[in-house]
Structures are given as structure tokens and as C-alpha cells.
Amino acid sequence: MTHRFSASGLRTGRLFRRETGLTCMVAFDRTLLAGPVAHAIDARRTCEAIVNSRPDAVLLSPGVLKSCGALFADSRAPRVVLRIDYPMVGDFTLAGEEHHRMIATPAQAQAMGADAVVMCLISGYDDPRREADNLEAVAVAARQCEAIGLPLIVEAVVWGAREEGLLDGERIARVARIAAELGADLIKAQYTGDPDDMRALTESCPVPVLVLGGAAMNDDEALTRFTRGALDNGASGVIFGRNAWQREGVTGGIERLVAIVHGRDDDGGDAAHGESDGGGGKT
């Protein structure tokens, strides 16, 4: 009997390393939301340093992909993950109001060369109607991605004003589960730093969970502990932004992060746990 494997499953699997079942992605989309920031004034220079460090994938805005696409035109280059929405919450609000808008369709992202797309599902908008609109947008994008075989990563986060800036493990697990049930192939989520919260999150989410990094820690040992804490308790990888590139020595820093995720860190630790199924550990 022939084993059937969907196009989306094939492309999702390509985001992971078969030998570890994990992925190390770099998020370089913050400047879409925040404008020029330290260590990313020259977008192409930073993007080139990221690509040279060989993470498994890089998250980009449509404009940066257009201007830096040649860096990814190589069989050894990281996969391209494209942001297709604009979450106007927290530091990214315009005129003090929370909103959410799509900036590309999955088909447009695929035509640009994306291997996967990412968008937010945000819990706690100041206006609950915005939350309903965001939920609907994720559902629509999920159906569109299914139609063309493109993986959808949903950044399921507690960023809305009504969450009051709190990292509540139960709230994070709730929005992650909702995103998965709407049709996400992968979840990008916050890690509270509590191993029990990470285990509860990954055990209750039916698709692989990738951890975001948040503000730059500027402490390699703290970043290592944070990363290992997530991986040791069920995370299938990381999607780090400022903790990857907002530093001196971008390439070396990301190479060390890749080594931590895939089990080749300096002290001989092994970040890969158990047998890999080649696609993040859940199907």
C-alpha cells in the first residue's frame, strides 16, 4: 500500500532536520513592525549574516524577501517563511488602537518563493470584535494554505491589552490550542520560563510548538538555559529574532544557537531527544 503524504506535510517536514526532529529558525520581521532598530539598520547586511549562519529557516517580511531574495537562491540556503499579516498591538499599535490586518495571501507568498507563512492569533484585544476578526482571518488563511499545500505557522500569543502584559501559561496554552484547531501546521508561542508551563503547552497542542525569544537577553548562558528549558520540555524548536541577530557577531551567535538546538553545543550536551519522525514529533 502506498503511503500518502500531503504537499503541506512535505513542506513542513523540510523545515526540520531529520536527525533531530527539531528546527532552528531566525525571525527577521521585526523591522516590518517597528521600523529600523539596532543591528538591523542595513537590512541586507543583517539578512546576509543570518543566511551565512545556516539556520533551518528565516522569517521575513514581503519587502525584505523582495530585496534580499538572491541570498536564498541557493540549495544550501535556509527555507523562507513569510509574514502575511500585520499585528497592531502593544508596541506596534497605530494611533493607540489595536487592529489586525492581512498584508498578503498564502498564494501571493508562495508566488514570491515562500516555503511557509506565518501570522498571528492574538489573545486579549482591547475590543473583543478584533479578536473575532483575527480568529476568522486565521481560519481563512488555513483553508487557503490547505488548498495550495503551504504550511501555516500561527504565532499564538497573549499580546492584547486585556492580557495586561502577563505571561500566563494557561492563557498561552489556550490560544495555542485554538490556533491548532483552526488549522495551523505549527505554533509559534511564548515560553514563560516554567518547565511545567511548557510541558502543559506541548502536551495539549496537537501540532508542534516552536518557541519565540522575545527581547534580547544579551546573555549567552541565559539564552542557552532558556532554549534548553523549552526543548527539554517538549518544544520542537525555536524561532528567535532579537536574541539571534540583535547582537555583535551575528553569524557566530546564530551558529551557536543552531548547535544548541541540534545537539552540538560547546559542552557536549544533546538537545535532540529520542527518535525523530523527521517532522517535529507530532502528526
PDB file of N, CA and C in Angstrom, residues 156 158 163 166-177 189-202 204:
ATOM      1  N   ALA A 156       0.709  32.243  18.155  1.00  0.00           N
ATOM      2  CA  ALA A 156      -0.394  32.301  19.108  1.00  0.00           C
ATOM      3  C   ALA A 156       0.112  32.913  20.408  1.00  0.00           C
ATOM      4  N   VAL A 158      -0.240  36.073  23.775  1.00  0.00           N
ATOM      5  CA  VAL A 158      -1.093  36.849  24.689  1.00  0.00           C
ATOM      6  C   VAL A 158      -0.591  38.292  24.721  1.00  0.00           C
ATOM      7  N   GLU A 163      -4.760  41.300  28.269  1.00  0.00           N
ATOM      8  CA  GLU A 163      -3.881  40.343  28.941  1.00  0.00           C
ATOM      9  C   GLU A 163      -2.943  41.041  29.931  1.00  0.00           C
ATOM     10  N   LEU A 166       0.807  40.008  31.014  1.00  0.00           N
ATOM     11  CA  LEU A 166       1.125  38.853  31.842  1.00  0.00           C
ATOM     12  C   LEU A 166       1.397  37.630  30.976  1.00  0.00           C
ATOM     13  N   LEU A 167       2.414  36.858  31.357  1.00  0.00           N
ATOM     14  CA  LEU A 167       2.709  35.587  30.695  1.00  0.00           C
ATOM     15  C   LEU A 167       2.055  34.477  31.509  1.00  0.00           C
ATOM     16  N   ASP A 168       0.813  34.200  31.199  1.00  0.00           N
ATOM     17  CA  ASP A 168       0.050  33.184  31.911  1.00  0.00           C
ATOM     18  C   ASP A 168       0.072  31.888  31.103  1.00  0.00           C
ATOM     19  N   GLY A 169       0.633  30.836  31.673  1.00  0.00           N
ATOM     20  CA  GLY A 169       0.790  29.580  30.950  1.00  0.00           C
ATOM     21  C   GLY A 169      -0.520  29.012  30.447  1.00  0.00           C
ATOM     22  N   GLU A 170      -1.570  29.109  31.241  1.00  0.00           N
ATOM     23  CA  GLU A 170      -2.859  28.577  30.815  1.00  0.00           C
ATOM     24  C   GLU A 170      -3.434  29.371  29.649  1.00  0.00           C
ATOM     25  N   ARG A 171      -3.251  30.691  29.663  1.00  0.00           N
ATOM     26  CA  ARG A 171      -3.749  31.526  28.570  1.00  0.00           C
ATOM     27  C   ARG A 171      -2.974  31.239  27.283  1.00  0.00           C
ATOM     28  N   ILE A 172      -1.663  31.040  27.414  1.00  0.00           N
ATOM     29  CA  ILE A 172      -0.845  30.721  26.244  1.00  0.00           C
ATOM     30  C   ILE A 172      -1.272  29.376  25.654  1.00  0.00           C
ATOM     31  N   ALA A 173      -1.480  28.382  26.511  1.00  0.00           N
ATOM     32  CA  ALA A 173      -1.905  27.066  26.035  1.00  0.00           C
ATOM     33  C   ALA A 173      -3.276  27.144  25.367  1.00  0.00           C
ATOM     34  N   ARG A 174      -4.148  28.001  25.895  1.00  0.00           N
ATOM     35  CA  ARG A 174      -5.491  28.148  25.325  1.00  0.00           C
ATOM     36  C   ARG A 174      -5.428  28.674  23.901  1.00  0.00           C
ATOM     37  N   VAL A 175      -4.703  29.784  23.681  1.00  0.00           N
ATOM     38  CA  VAL A 175      -4.682  30.388  22.348  1.00  0.00           C
ATOM     39  C   VAL A 175      -3.920  29.495  21.369  1.00  0.00           C
ATOM     40  N   ALA A 176      -2.922  28.754  21.861  1.00  0.00           N
ATOM     41  CA  ALA A 176      -2.203  27.818  21.000  1.00  0.00           C
ATOM     42  C   ALA A 176      -3.122  26.692  20.531  1.00  0.00           C
ATOM     43  N   ARG A 177      -3.919  26.153  21.431  1.00  0.00           N
ATOM     44  CA  ARG A 177      -4.835  25.074  21.078  1.00  0.00           C
ATOM     45  C   ARG A 177      -5.880  25.560  20.072  1.00  0.00           C
ATOM     46  N   ALA A 189       4.985  30.133  19.900  1.00  0.00           N
ATOM     47  CA  ALA A 189       4.385  30.516  21.180  1.00  0.00           C
ATOM     48  C   ALA A 189       5.408  31.085  22.155  1.00  0.00           C
ATOM     49  N   GLN A 190       4.895  31.751  23.166  1.00  0.00           N
ATOM     50  CA  GLN A 190       5.732  32.289  24.236  1.00  0.00           C
ATOM     51  C   GLN A 190       6.038  31.193  25.260  1.00  0.00           C
ATOM     52  N   TYR A 191       7.219  31.283  25.843  1.00  0.00           N
ATOM     53  CA  TYR A 191       7.637  30.378  26.913  1.00  0.00           C
ATOM     54  C   TYR A 191       7.775  31.198  28.177  1.00  0.00           C
ATOM     55  N   THR A 192       7.050  30.818  29.215  1.00  0.00           N
ATOM     56  CA  THR A 192       7.075  31.576  30.468  1.00  0.00           C
ATOM     57  C   THR A 192       8.379  31.391  31.235  1.00  0.00           C
ATOM     58  N   GLY A 193       9.137  30.360  30.878  1.00  0.00           N
ATOM     59  CA  GLY A 193      10.333  30.020  31.631  1.00  0.00           C
ATOM     60  C   GLY A 193      10.091  28.929  32.659  1.00  0.00           C
ATOM     61  N   ASP A 194       8.822  28.547  32.842  1.00  0.00           N
ATOM     62  CA  ASP A 194       8.454  27.485  33.776  1.00  0.00           C
ATOM     63  C   ASP A 194       8.322  26.177  32.999  1.00  0.00           C
ATOM     64  N   PRO A 195       9.135  25.177  33.315  1.00  0.00           N
ATOM     65  CA  PRO A 195       9.054  23.905  32.584  1.00  0.00           C
ATOM     66  C   PRO A 195       7.667  23.283  32.611  1.00  0.00           C
ATOM     67  N   ASP A 196       6.944  23.423  33.723  1.00  0.00           N
ATOM     68  CA  ASP A 196       5.596  22.860  33.810  1.00  0.00           C
ATOM     69  C   ASP A 196       4.670  23.504  32.782  1.00  0.00           C
ATOM     70  N   ASP A 197       4.822  24.820  32.579  1.00  0.00           N
ATOM     71  CA  ASP A 197       4.007  25.506  31.572  1.00  0.00           C
ATOM     72  C   ASP A 197       4.316  24.999  30.175  1.00  0.00           C
ATOM     73  N   MET A 198       5.607  24.763  29.880  1.00  0.00           N
ATOM     74  CA  MET A 198       5.966  24.290  28.554  1.00  0.00           C
ATOM     75  C   MET A 198       5.442  22.881  28.327  1.00  0.00           C
ATOM     76  N   ARG A 199       5.553  22.020  29.326  1.00  0.00           N
ATOM     77  CA  ARG A 199       5.020  20.662  29.169  1.00  0.00           C
ATOM     78  C   ARG A 199       3.513  20.684  28.967  1.00  0.00           C
ATOM     79  N   ALA A 200       2.815  21.524  29.739  1.00  0.00           N
ATOM     80  CA  ALA A 200       1.363  21.620  29.590  1.00  0.00           C
ATOM     81  C   ALA A 200       0.991  22.127  28.197  1.00  0.00           C
ATOM     82  N   LEU A 201       1.762  23.078  27.686  1.00  0.00           N
ATOM     83  CA  LEU A 201       1.515  23.638  26.364  1.00  0.00           C
ATOM     84  C   LEU A 201       1.717  22.589  25.280  1.00  0.00           C
ATOM     85  N   THR A 202       2.857  21.931  25.288  1.00  0.00           N
ATOM     86  CA  THR A 202       3.167  20.982  24.217  1.00  0.00           C
ATOM     87  C   THR A 202       2.312  19.721  24.301  1.00  0.00           C
ATOM     88  N   SER A 204      -0.782  19.614  25.310  1.00  0.00           N
ATOM     89  CA  SER A 204      -2.172  19.919  24.962  1.00  0.00           C
ATOM     90  C   SER A 204      -2.334  20.442  23.545  1.00  0.00           C
TER      91      SER A 204
END
